[in-house]
XYZ file of C-alpha atoms in Angstrom:
738
model
C 254.175 171.440 106.030
C 254.889 169.033 103.144
C 252.461 168.508 100.298
C 251.667 165.029 101.634
C 250.975 166.333 105.166
C 248.764 169.072 103.746
C 246.723 166.527 101.798
C 246.361 164.237 104.840
C 245.224 167.178 106.978
C 242.587 168.096 104.415
C 241.351 164.498 104.310
C 241.207 164.300 108.128
C 239.210 167.512 108.252
C 236.825 166.119 105.648
C 236.383 162.877 107.587
C 235.759 164.807 110.787
C 233.147 166.923 109.016
C 231.433 163.875 107.553
C 231.187 162.256 110.993
C 229.958 165.430 112.680
C 227.393 166.396 110.051
C 226.143 163.202 108.357
C 223.535 163.762 105.701
C 220.878 161.337 104.439
C 220.725 160.278 100.823
C 219.519 162.955 98.347
C 216.125 161.304 97.806
C 215.567 161.195 101.572
C 216.400 164.899 101.846
C 213.645 165.708 99.398
C 211.216 163.336 101.117
C 211.777 164.977 104.494
C 211.288 168.480 103.138
C 208.089 167.559 101.320
C 206.800 165.630 104.337
C 207.095 168.846 106.341
C 205.277 170.841 103.686
C 208.318 173.050 103.135
C 209.301 174.538 99.795
C 212.855 174.768 98.526
C 212.549 178.530 98.840
C 211.751 178.227 102.560
C 214.740 175.972 103.194
C 216.996 178.227 101.144
C 215.821 181.266 103.085
C 216.546 179.641 106.440
C 220.030 178.539 105.323
C 220.752 181.835 103.561
C 221.412 180.214 100.218
C 219.773 179.984 96.814
C 216.796 177.782 95.992
C 218.808 176.217 93.164
C 221.408 175.094 95.720
C 218.774 173.242 97.750
C 217.519 171.606 94.570
C 221.052 170.476 93.717
C 221.501 169.001 97.215
C 218.265 167.045 96.853
C 219.236 165.822 93.380
C 222.725 164.768 94.544
C 224.465 167.059 92.072
C 226.274 168.990 94.805
C 226.781 168.800 98.578
C 226.415 171.662 101.089
C 229.629 173.135 102.456
C 230.340 174.444 105.951
C 228.826 176.282 107.695
C 225.600 175.568 105.827
C 226.231 171.825 105.946
C 225.915 171.681 109.733
C 222.711 173.727 109.697
C 221.259 171.609 106.876
C 222.118 168.410 108.767
C 220.408 169.786 111.869
C 217.272 170.581 109.855
C 217.141 167.111 108.301
C 217.742 165.454 111.661
C 214.809 167.331 113.151
C 212.564 166.459 110.219
C 213.589 162.801 110.383
C 212.472 162.677 114.006
C 209.040 163.981 113.028
C 208.648 162.121 109.764
C 210.381 158.742 110.032
C 211.157 156.733 106.934
C 208.970 153.754 105.945
C 209.255 151.002 108.503
C 210.432 153.308 111.278
C 208.380 153.717 114.419
C 206.199 156.786 113.998
C 204.622 159.079 116.496
C 201.108 157.862 117.166
C 199.709 160.788 119.080
C 196.137 161.559 118.136
C 194.552 164.763 116.998
C 192.296 166.557 119.400
C 188.560 166.535 118.744
C 186.855 164.847 115.823
C 188.167 161.602 114.314
C 191.052 160.011 116.194
C 194.363 158.724 114.814
C 194.933 155.471 112.908
C 198.061 153.329 112.797
C 200.388 154.668 110.123
C 199.826 153.962 106.499
C 203.554 153.603 106.041
C 203.805 154.455 102.374
C 201.826 157.638 102.939
C 204.526 158.971 105.258
C 207.067 158.995 102.450
C 205.917 162.302 101.038
C 202.792 163.324 102.918
C 202.852 166.796 104.440
C 201.404 168.176 107.675
C 198.059 169.756 106.991
C 197.892 173.494 106.506
C 194.366 174.824 106.766
C 193.237 176.874 103.760
C 193.020 180.598 104.212
C 191.753 183.466 102.089
C 195.342 184.378 101.284
C 197.656 182.402 99.045
C 199.054 179.349 100.812
C 201.942 177.002 99.975
C 200.993 174.139 97.701
C 200.522 170.859 99.576
C 203.361 168.397 99.161
C 202.962 165.435 96.867
C 201.928 162.128 98.373
C 201.862 158.747 96.611
C 198.938 156.451 97.185
C 199.411 154.736 100.561
C 199.339 151.003 100.870
C 196.606 149.583 103.081
C 197.345 148.388 106.610
C 195.093 147.217 109.411
C 193.789 149.817 111.844
C 190.815 150.492 114.106
C 187.700 151.784 112.383
C 186.538 155.408 112.329
C 189.999 156.859 112.910
C 192.406 159.241 111.239
C 196.062 160.052 111.219
C 198.623 162.299 109.648
C 201.358 159.643 109.269
C 204.353 160.175 111.500
C 203.312 163.649 112.632
C 203.202 165.009 116.135
C 200.036 166.567 117.443
C 199.857 170.113 116.164
C 199.754 173.036 118.519
C 196.244 174.526 118.377
C 196.092 177.558 116.109
C 199.450 176.812 114.477
C 200.572 174.926 111.385
C 203.788 174.352 109.541
C 203.129 177.422 107.411
C 202.143 179.486 110.455
C 198.610 179.962 109.137
C 195.804 180.128 111.690
C 193.614 177.023 111.541
C 189.850 177.367 111.646
C 188.928 174.449 113.922
C 185.735 173.886 111.925
C 187.837 173.057 108.863
C 190.880 171.551 110.553
C 191.219 168.834 107.897
C 191.152 171.100 104.863
C 188.662 172.026 102.152
C 188.180 168.632 100.540
C 188.813 164.910 100.591
C 189.206 162.213 97.957
C 187.131 159.185 98.970
C 188.668 155.844 98.003
C 188.497 152.160 98.905
C 191.836 150.607 99.821
C 193.098 147.100 99.178
C 191.752 146.125 102.610
C 188.249 147.181 101.432
C 188.110 149.969 104.007
C 186.854 153.378 102.871
C 189.324 156.201 103.468
C 189.427 159.924 102.806
C 192.626 161.493 101.480
C 192.781 165.114 102.584
C 195.246 167.870 101.779
C 198.623 167.765 103.486
C 198.826 163.955 103.547
C 196.078 163.488 106.128
C 194.173 160.198 105.857
C 190.774 159.725 107.516
C 188.871 156.497 107.942
C 185.295 156.751 106.680
C 182.691 154.683 108.552
C 179.784 155.641 106.254
C 178.047 152.769 104.445
C 175.854 154.836 102.105
C 175.821 158.207 100.365
C 173.399 159.756 102.930
C 175.617 158.479 105.738
C 178.689 159.850 103.931
C 177.064 163.287 103.781
C 176.216 163.112 107.493
C 179.767 162.069 108.372
C 181.214 164.875 106.276
C 179.160 167.545 108.014
C 179.391 166.177 111.546
C 182.848 164.613 111.881
C 185.144 165.209 108.911
C 185.992 168.867 109.675
C 186.123 169.730 105.976
C 185.390 173.101 104.390
C 186.956 176.485 103.778
C 186.455 179.883 105.422
C 184.623 182.573 103.483
C 186.649 184.847 101.236
C 184.908 188.081 102.251
C 183.099 189.455 105.280
C 179.502 189.196 104.044
C 180.167 185.914 102.248
C 179.615 182.318 103.234
C 181.989 179.484 104.017
C 182.757 177.057 101.210
C 180.942 173.754 101.400
C 183.088 170.640 101.886
C 184.018 168.854 98.674
C 184.127 165.069 98.356
C 185.818 163.553 95.317
C 184.635 159.999 94.650
C 187.005 157.559 92.966
C 185.717 154.638 90.903
C 186.162 152.234 93.806
C 184.171 154.586 96.050
C 181.416 154.788 93.447
C 181.154 151.003 93.384
C 181.109 150.835 97.186
C 178.233 153.323 97.409
C 176.132 151.832 94.615
C 176.901 154.366 91.904
C 177.988 153.612 88.322
C 181.654 154.205 87.506
C 180.668 155.744 84.161
C 177.506 157.315 82.812
C 175.560 155.858 79.934
C 175.302 157.931 76.768
C 171.780 158.990 77.728
C 172.884 159.952 81.254
C 175.898 161.793 79.906
C 173.745 163.891 77.585
C 171.305 164.592 80.421
C 174.222 165.376 82.737
C 172.786 163.355 85.614
C 171.482 160.040 86.883
C 167.784 159.285 86.312
C 165.460 160.335 89.130
C 164.610 156.734 89.892
C 168.171 155.688 90.769
C 168.414 153.931 94.125
C 170.975 156.377 95.547
C 168.693 159.316 94.774
C 165.869 157.482 96.552
C 168.163 156.926 99.556
C 168.877 160.654 99.722
C 165.174 161.477 99.491
C 164.332 159.089 102.344
C 167.015 160.773 104.456
C 165.462 164.170 103.586
C 168.448 165.342 101.547
C 167.830 167.381 98.406
C 169.657 167.850 95.109
C 169.942 171.089 93.155
C 168.304 171.428 89.741
C 171.342 169.945 88.021
C 170.570 166.659 89.815
C 173.033 163.893 90.644
C 175.682 164.574 88.032
C 179.464 165.009 87.877
C 179.232 167.981 90.287
C 176.271 167.008 92.478
C 175.321 169.293 95.374
C 173.480 167.640 98.278
C 171.805 169.881 100.844
C 169.057 170.558 103.323
C 167.400 173.989 103.453
C 169.419 176.338 105.644
C 168.199 177.073 109.160
C 169.272 180.607 109.978
C 172.976 180.911 109.257
C 173.562 177.166 109.549
C 174.231 175.494 106.195
C 174.051 171.778 105.535
C 175.517 171.196 102.100
C 178.128 168.885 100.578
C 179.568 169.140 97.064
C 180.505 165.984 95.165
C 183.025 165.709 92.336
C 183.093 162.527 90.252
C 186.157 162.460 87.949
C 185.136 159.293 86.082
C 181.958 161.118 85.034
C 184.162 163.775 83.400
C 183.891 166.297 86.215
C 187.512 167.303 85.619
C 187.726 168.373 81.973
C 191.066 167.206 80.571
C 191.386 170.458 78.581
C 191.746 172.322 81.871
C 192.710 169.677 84.447
C 195.029 167.597 82.267
C 195.497 164.116 83.704
C 194.110 164.992 87.149
C 191.279 162.453 86.838
C 193.835 159.632 86.448
C 195.944 160.583 89.475
C 196.070 158.371 92.591
C 193.837 159.661 95.406
C 196.563 161.315 97.495
C 197.998 163.128 94.476
C 194.551 164.229 93.327
C 193.929 165.616 96.817
C 197.172 167.575 96.511
C 196.215 169.083 93.133
C 192.672 170.026 94.118
C 193.856 171.192 97.542
C 196.427 173.537 96.025
C 193.754 174.971 93.733
C 191.298 175.310 96.619
C 193.747 177.070 98.923
C 194.839 179.527 96.255
C 191.649 180.084 94.267
C 188.654 178.542 96.069
C 187.146 175.121 96.614
C 186.023 174.001 93.151
C 182.240 173.805 92.874
C 181.895 172.819 89.235
C 183.902 173.297 86.071
C 186.672 175.896 86.057
C 184.190 178.237 84.346
C 181.583 177.757 87.076
C 184.221 178.195 89.763
C 185.523 181.365 88.097
C 182.036 182.842 88.169
C 181.401 181.705 91.750
C 184.676 183.316 92.789
C 183.323 186.691 91.674
C 180.278 186.220 93.900
C 182.316 184.871 96.817
C 184.486 187.992 96.781
C 181.512 190.369 96.263
C 178.420 188.754 97.831
C 175.160 190.384 96.703
C 173.913 191.133 100.219
C 175.236 191.908 103.668
C 173.812 192.278 107.154
C 172.524 195.748 107.967
C 173.509 197.797 110.974
C 171.667 196.587 114.108
C 168.203 197.986 114.736
C 167.118 199.340 118.111
C 166.119 195.844 119.216
C 169.473 194.428 118.089
C 168.114 192.629 115.028
C 169.510 193.022 111.518
C 168.168 192.586 108.035
C 169.704 191.693 104.680
C 170.615 194.640 102.477
C 172.444 195.286 99.214
C 176.196 194.917 99.468
C 177.775 197.997 97.805
C 180.116 197.118 94.947
C 178.313 193.871 94.147
C 175.971 193.012 91.281
C 173.071 192.576 93.675
C 170.771 189.588 93.965
C 168.434 190.363 91.055
C 169.317 190.000 87.349
C 169.195 193.013 85.054
C 168.429 193.101 81.340
C 171.251 194.052 78.984
C 170.989 196.819 76.419
C 169.484 195.523 73.143
C 172.854 195.869 71.402
C 174.496 193.772 74.157
C 171.975 190.941 73.968
C 173.150 187.884 72.002
C 171.052 186.505 69.178
C 167.955 184.710 70.429
C 167.606 186.806 73.594
C 163.997 187.635 74.617
C 164.726 191.353 74.057
C 165.111 190.530 70.352
C 162.005 188.388 70.024
C 160.328 190.951 67.746
C 163.064 190.889 65.120
C 162.159 189.199 61.811
C 163.110 185.559 61.555
C 166.586 184.958 60.103
C 167.467 188.638 60.571
C 171.221 189.140 60.796
C 172.260 192.048 62.971
C 175.142 194.140 61.711
C 177.698 196.256 63.611
C 175.148 199.065 63.960
C 172.793 196.746 65.877
C 175.084 194.404 67.773
C 178.011 194.905 70.133
C 180.810 192.691 68.841
C 183.767 192.828 71.221
C 185.842 189.697 70.705
C 189.507 188.714 70.802
C 191.737 189.032 67.746
C 191.825 186.474 64.946
C 193.903 188.318 62.330
C 196.708 187.574 59.917
C 198.257 189.047 56.777
C 200.652 187.932 54.016
C 204.318 188.419 54.802
C 206.231 191.179 53.050
C 209.245 190.469 50.832
C 211.527 191.778 53.564
C 209.959 189.489 56.157
C 210.380 186.493 53.857
C 214.151 187.068 53.866
C 214.225 186.519 57.633
C 214.693 183.049 59.043
C 212.142 182.573 61.802
C 208.632 183.288 62.984
C 208.575 183.867 66.745
C 205.374 183.821 68.773
C 204.947 185.626 72.085
C 201.962 185.108 74.349
C 200.506 187.490 76.942
C 200.307 185.906 80.387
C 196.799 185.832 81.862
C 195.798 188.407 79.252
C 192.102 188.551 80.137
C 192.855 188.730 83.842
C 195.131 191.693 83.134
C 192.322 193.228 81.083
C 190.023 192.982 84.107
C 192.492 194.645 86.464
C 191.328 198.137 87.416
C 188.515 198.063 84.858
C 185.420 200.078 85.751
C 182.332 198.027 84.881
C 178.620 198.608 85.267
C 176.944 197.217 88.369
C 173.333 198.006 87.507
C 170.975 198.375 84.574
C 171.884 200.524 81.527
C 170.520 203.996 80.795
C 169.819 204.947 77.177
C 171.274 208.320 76.127
C 170.960 210.112 72.767
C 173.930 212.068 71.346
C 176.016 211.706 74.526
C 179.404 213.286 75.174
C 181.878 210.447 75.436
C 183.244 209.830 78.938
C 186.094 207.283 79.118
C 185.316 206.658 82.804
C 181.682 205.747 82.172
C 181.162 202.050 81.347
C 178.682 201.228 78.649
C 178.105 200.591 74.956
C 178.463 203.422 72.426
C 177.202 203.701 68.853
C 179.927 205.705 67.126
C 181.637 205.951 63.757
C 185.373 205.203 64.067
C 186.062 204.708 60.371
C 187.995 207.994 60.298
C 190.728 206.728 62.626
C 193.850 206.431 60.450
C 196.569 204.145 61.787
C 199.146 205.617 59.422
C 199.526 208.504 61.859
C 198.784 207.936 65.538
C 199.585 209.507 68.856
C 202.001 207.362 70.888
C 202.624 209.714 73.803
C 202.056 213.221 75.030
C 202.572 215.454 71.996
C 204.288 212.515 70.239
C 202.998 211.222 66.905
C 204.253 208.307 64.813
C 203.929 207.499 61.114
C 203.153 203.819 60.594
C 202.377 201.449 57.725
C 198.649 201.006 58.375
C 198.479 198.151 55.851
C 200.624 196.010 58.150
C 198.523 196.651 61.265
C 195.130 195.287 62.314
C 192.413 197.754 63.183
C 191.966 197.917 66.965
C 188.192 198.167 66.530
C 187.263 194.790 65.036
C 188.199 191.194 65.956
C 189.224 190.417 62.362
C 191.342 193.576 62.208
C 189.283 195.111 59.401
C 188.806 198.864 59.364
C 185.194 199.793 60.240
C 183.158 201.336 57.439
C 180.501 203.147 59.471
C 178.819 203.467 62.865
C 179.120 200.436 65.134
C 178.634 199.564 68.774
C 181.740 199.523 70.968
C 182.494 199.115 74.660
C 184.004 202.060 76.505
C 187.680 200.911 76.339
C 187.533 200.677 72.525
C 186.167 204.193 72.080
C 188.608 205.550 74.670
C 191.495 204.110 72.634
C 190.377 206.022 69.531
C 190.631 209.207 71.608
C 194.036 208.082 72.913
C 195.279 207.686 69.334
C 194.490 211.374 68.788
C 191.086 211.325 67.107
C 187.774 212.941 68.015
C 184.676 210.815 68.554
C 180.993 211.792 68.392
C 178.707 208.997 69.693
C 175.234 208.823 68.159
C 173.699 207.090 71.161
C 174.793 204.991 74.112
C 173.685 202.686 76.885
C 175.688 203.737 79.934
C 175.779 202.571 83.526
C 175.990 205.273 86.140
C 176.133 202.674 88.919
C 179.606 201.270 88.395
C 182.806 200.196 90.097
C 185.883 197.969 89.960
C 183.945 194.796 90.526
C 186.648 192.495 89.135
C 189.657 193.863 91.038
C 189.531 191.390 93.932
C 188.836 188.554 91.471
C 191.882 189.530 89.426
C 194.104 189.833 92.494
C 193.065 186.438 93.835
C 193.761 184.685 90.536
C 196.965 186.662 89.911
C 198.341 185.697 93.318
C 197.385 182.053 92.767
C 199.088 182.011 89.368
C 202.283 183.733 90.520
C 202.619 181.589 93.648
C 202.190 178.365 91.690
C 204.615 179.449 88.971
C 207.141 180.394 91.675
C 206.815 176.858 93.073
C 207.658 175.667 89.564
C 210.819 177.782 89.519
C 209.527 180.790 87.572
C 209.810 183.878 89.751
C 208.409 187.324 89.028
C 211.713 189.192 89.220
C 213.831 187.173 86.784
C 215.964 188.881 84.137
C 214.675 188.340 80.556
C 217.142 185.590 79.606
C 216.711 183.863 82.986
C 212.947 184.033 82.613
C 213.050 182.343 79.212
C 215.301 179.641 80.623
C 213.048 179.121 83.640
C 209.971 178.780 81.413
C 211.638 176.088 79.326
C 210.056 172.819 80.477
C 208.621 174.221 83.702
C 205.713 171.742 83.561
C 208.059 168.789 83.976
C 209.437 170.076 87.280
C 206.182 169.247 89.039
C 203.468 167.941 86.694
C 200.856 168.163 89.445
C 201.427 171.867 90.039
C 201.473 172.362 86.259
C 197.902 171.048 86.297
C 197.029 173.694 88.886
C 198.476 176.414 86.613
C 196.335 175.184 83.721
C 193.230 175.170 85.916
C 193.896 178.711 87.160
C 194.196 180.031 83.613
C 191.026 178.195 82.605
C 189.241 179.726 85.591
C 189.968 183.195 84.208
C 188.723 182.533 80.691
C 185.842 180.316 81.729
C 184.607 182.692 84.409
C 184.502 185.573 81.941
C 182.804 183.371 79.355
C 180.072 182.497 81.854
C 179.129 186.184 82.002
C 177.459 185.614 78.619
C 176.487 181.961 78.873
C 174.333 180.788 75.963
C 171.459 178.259 76.035
C 172.561 174.678 76.617
C 169.850 172.587 75.014
C 166.913 172.097 77.403
C 164.477 172.542 74.519
C 165.280 176.223 74.161
C 163.899 178.213 71.217
C 165.010 181.677 70.017
C 163.145 184.444 71.806
C 162.631 182.409 74.957
C 164.601 182.955 78.189
C 167.192 180.379 79.205
C 168.374 179.380 82.662
C 171.489 181.563 82.834
C 169.435 184.744 82.385
C 168.097 184.333 85.924
C 171.561 184.971 87.385
C 172.652 188.476 88.429
C 176.068 187.423 87.101
C 174.737 187.042 83.554
C 176.370 190.241 82.335
C 177.455 190.274 78.674
C 178.426 193.944 79.027
C 181.121 193.097 81.598
C 182.508 190.343 79.394
C 182.557 192.719 76.409
C 184.384 195.389 78.413
C 187.085 192.950 79.553
C 187.640 191.603 76.033
C 187.668 195.143 74.626
C 190.294 196.266 77.107
C 192.393 193.145 76.557
C 192.408 193.648 72.775
C 193.195 197.354 73.145
C 196.039 196.626 75.591
C 197.567 194.306 73.008
C 197.139 196.764 70.130
C 198.740 199.548 72.169
C 201.865 197.414 72.659
C 201.929 196.496 68.963
C 201.769 200.181 67.970
C 204.524 201.168 70.406
C 206.677 198.316 69.113
C 206.085 199.283 65.464
C 206.781 202.957 66.115
C 210.073 202.168 67.846
C 211.406 199.227 65.772
C 209.572 199.316 62.431
C 208.484 195.702 63.030
C 204.888 194.630 62.482
C 203.035 191.461 63.509
C 202.406 188.747 60.953
C 199.513 187.140 62.837
C 197.523 187.591 66.057
C 195.254 185.064 67.734
C 193.653 186.231 70.972
C 196.715 186.894 73.175
C 199.411 185.413 70.889
C 201.377 187.631 68.478
C 203.790 186.368 65.786
C 206.725 188.386 64.412
C 209.300 187.557 61.741
C 212.860 187.667 63.104
C 216.368 186.433 62.321
C 216.697 184.569 65.609
C 214.617 181.968 67.433
C 214.167 183.887 70.695
C 211.882 186.804 71.582
C 215.061 188.617 72.603
C 216.000 188.642 68.904
C 213.299 191.205 68.148
C 212.131 192.735 71.462
C 213.980 196.050 71.969
C 215.656 195.607 75.363
C 218.319 198.147 76.353
C 220.477 197.400 79.372
C 217.904 194.831 80.426
C 215.049 197.331 80.240
C 212.130 196.922 77.790
C 210.523 199.521 75.574
C 208.191 201.640 77.766
C 204.625 200.699 76.924
C 205.763 197.817 74.708
C 206.216 194.103 75.225
C 208.074 192.958 78.332
C 209.151 189.413 79.141
C 207.992 188.174 82.533
C 205.493 185.995 84.361
C 203.195 188.726 85.685
C 199.770 189.061 84.029
C 200.059 191.372 81.028
C 203.726 190.535 80.402
C 204.725 188.075 77.693
C 206.388 184.698 77.383
C 207.752 182.709 74.457
C 204.945 180.808 72.767
C 206.936 179.034 70.054
C 209.230 179.424 67.049
C 208.962 178.048 63.519
C 210.830 178.874 60.330
C 209.591 181.361 57.742
C 209.796 178.524 55.211
C 207.400 176.527 57.383
C 204.958 179.434 57.455
C 205.034 180.028 53.729
C 204.812 176.298 53.074
C 201.710 175.902 55.235
C 199.977 178.835 53.583
C 200.849 177.502 50.131
C 199.690 174.012 51.080
C 196.243 175.284 52.028
C 196.220 178.054 49.415
C 195.539 180.563 52.182
C 197.899 183.583 52.101
C 196.309 184.901 55.299
C 196.162 181.633 57.250
C 196.565 182.549 60.925
C 199.983 181.128 61.777
C 199.582 182.171 65.424
C 197.235 179.206 65.807
C 200.036 176.738 65.049
C 203.206 178.522 66.125
C 203.571 176.544 69.346
C 204.411 173.151 67.828
C 203.976 173.719 64.088
C 201.294 171.053 63.692
C 198.560 171.892 61.172
C 195.807 169.456 60.210
C 193.237 169.497 57.429
C 190.503 169.750 60.074
C 192.008 173.025 61.302
C 191.361 174.566 57.914
C 187.901 173.250 57.181
C 189.083 170.587 54.759
C-alpha cells in the first residue's frame, strides 16, 4: 500500500468512526453528566479510564479513542434521552404521591440532577443547577425537569429513598419572575408552593413537601425539614429583608411583629431564640409525632461568611446544592456551624433510648449508654471558666493561676530565628488537616460527673484533670521510641505543656493526654490531686468519623484523593477551590463544624444581662462540657508536638513558629518536600506526612526569610508569630495591636 493510500484509509476509518459514534459538544457532555448526578469518577469507573480523562473530554482538551469512544457515546446518548437540552421536549411524567409535576423550567434542566435522598452515609454531592427562568405552569405542582419517574426505592446513586423525605432534607423558597413561589430542592427538583403565609408555609412543608432527613442513629430522631427564605420570599410573606440594628443585637424580630402574631393564631410556637436567622417553628409533640420546621434566613446573616463564604449570595438552586451537600454528608444545618457541630454529637449519641418491652408490651425512656445523658453535670472547679457559679465565692478581681485553672489551649508560639536559619531562603508553613477532629478520634472522654481524688496514681486511660508538677521534664533529652532517646536543643522547642510554649515552673492542672505525654517522653509524674471520670467512653468517635467522611468525600469531588503521592497531592491542592467553588464552600463549612462544635462545649455567656457568679443559658445543656473540649485540645497539641520532636530528632530541624495547627520551618526550597524527610515516597514514621486525611499535613504557604525578618523588624517584635501570616504574607498594624 502506498503512503497516499495508507493516509486515505486512515481518514476513511476516522470518518466512519465519527459517523458511528458522534459525540455532543464538550459543554453538553458535562451538562448531561451533571444532570444525571454522576461524578467524573463514576463515569471513569464505568469506562475503565481515569477521572482526568473524563475531565479532559468535557473540557474539549482531548477526545476519547476506541473502544471507549463508542461506550462514551452510548452513555451520552442515553443521558440525552433522559435530560434533553433547553428547548427540547422533555418527559412530563409525574411523581407518585405528594405534589404533582409542573411543566419544565427549561433553564433548570441544563444542570439539574435527579434527586438522591439523603442517607446517614456519605452521599454524592448534588450537581450544580443555575437559577431557572420562570415559565407558566399549573399551581401546586412540582417537577424534576426532564426526568423520568423514578423507580420506587431507587435513585441514581442507588441509595434507598425514605418516602417521607422523597424530596430531600431542605428547600430554598424563592419568588420567580412570574411572581409564583417555588421551592428549590436538592438534585434540581423544583416544587410549586401554594402557601400564602408563613403558617400556611409551615403546614405545606409538613403535609405535602416531603422534606426532612432520616435519623443518624437508632434511638435518635429524624431531622426537621429546613426552609431557606430568599429576600423575595421574605417580602412575599411579610418579613423584612434585613434586620434593624436593634433586632440584629437582639437576634430576633420583636414579639409584636405581625408574622409572629399569625403563627400564634395558628397555634404554632417559637423556641426561646424567637424569630431570628435560624427560627424553629413547632407544635408540642404528640407521642412520637413531631411537627417542627426550621427556617434559615441568609439575608439576616444566618450563613456566616467566615464559614459559608459567598453562600448567602448564591442563586436559589445553587444554594440548595451547597446546603444539600452539607446536609447529606454532615446533617441538616439547624443553626450556625458551631450549633450544628454540637447537635451532630447529640444526633449520633442521643441521651435516651426506648427500654426493652415490659410484660404488657409498653416501653419507657432510659439512659442511652455511651451518651452524655439528658441532665447537665457540673465541671470540676479547675475546669470551670471564670465567672462560673462554682467560683462565686472567689474574691472579686481574683486571677486564677495554673494551680487553680485548667488551661488547655492550642499553640501560639514563636521564637527568633538562628543564624543558620537566616542563611536559608524560605519559610514554609504546613498545616494539619482537620487537626481537632483528628485529636477527637479514639479519645476517651468523661461521660458523667467528676470524682475528686487526693494523691492519685496517674492512669493514662482515665479521663480527667490532674494537678501535677511537670517542670522537671527536660526536652533536651527525650524518649522517641522504645528504648530510644534523643538529644535535642530544648531552646528551639516549645514546651508541650503550655499554649505559649513556656516551660512550667510548678504544679498546674492538665488534662489526661498532656500528663500521659510527659510519661511518654520518659519522665515520672506524681499528681497531687485530680478530678477523674470513671464513667467514660469514646463519645466523639462517631462524630469524628461522620465529619472525616464528609471532608474526604468532598475533597475527592474537588480532585484531591486520599491515596495521592506527595508531589501529586501538593499539585492537586493547588487551586482546588476554583474547580468547584460551591463544593469549596462545603469544605469550609465542614471544617468550621469541627472547630465550632468543640468550642460550643465551653460556650461562654452571650450578653442577656449576665453577671459573674450567675448561671448562663448554656450551662443547662448536658453538652456543656469544658472537660471534653480541654481533652481534645490537649490531645491535638500533644499530637503536633510529638511530630515536631520526631522531626527534630531525625533531621535536626526545629520550628520557627506554631499557631494552632500550622507549623513554620526555615528551608532552602519553597515546598514542604524541601524539608520533610521522605525516603522512596515514605515519610518519617511518627513525623509529618503529606496527605488529605485528618492528622496529615498540607502546604499552608511560603514566604522568604527576608520577609519574615523584615516583618519582625518593622514591628520590633523578634518573636512575632509568623505562622499567622505565612499563607499570603499580609500583615497589618491591627494584627499587632498598633
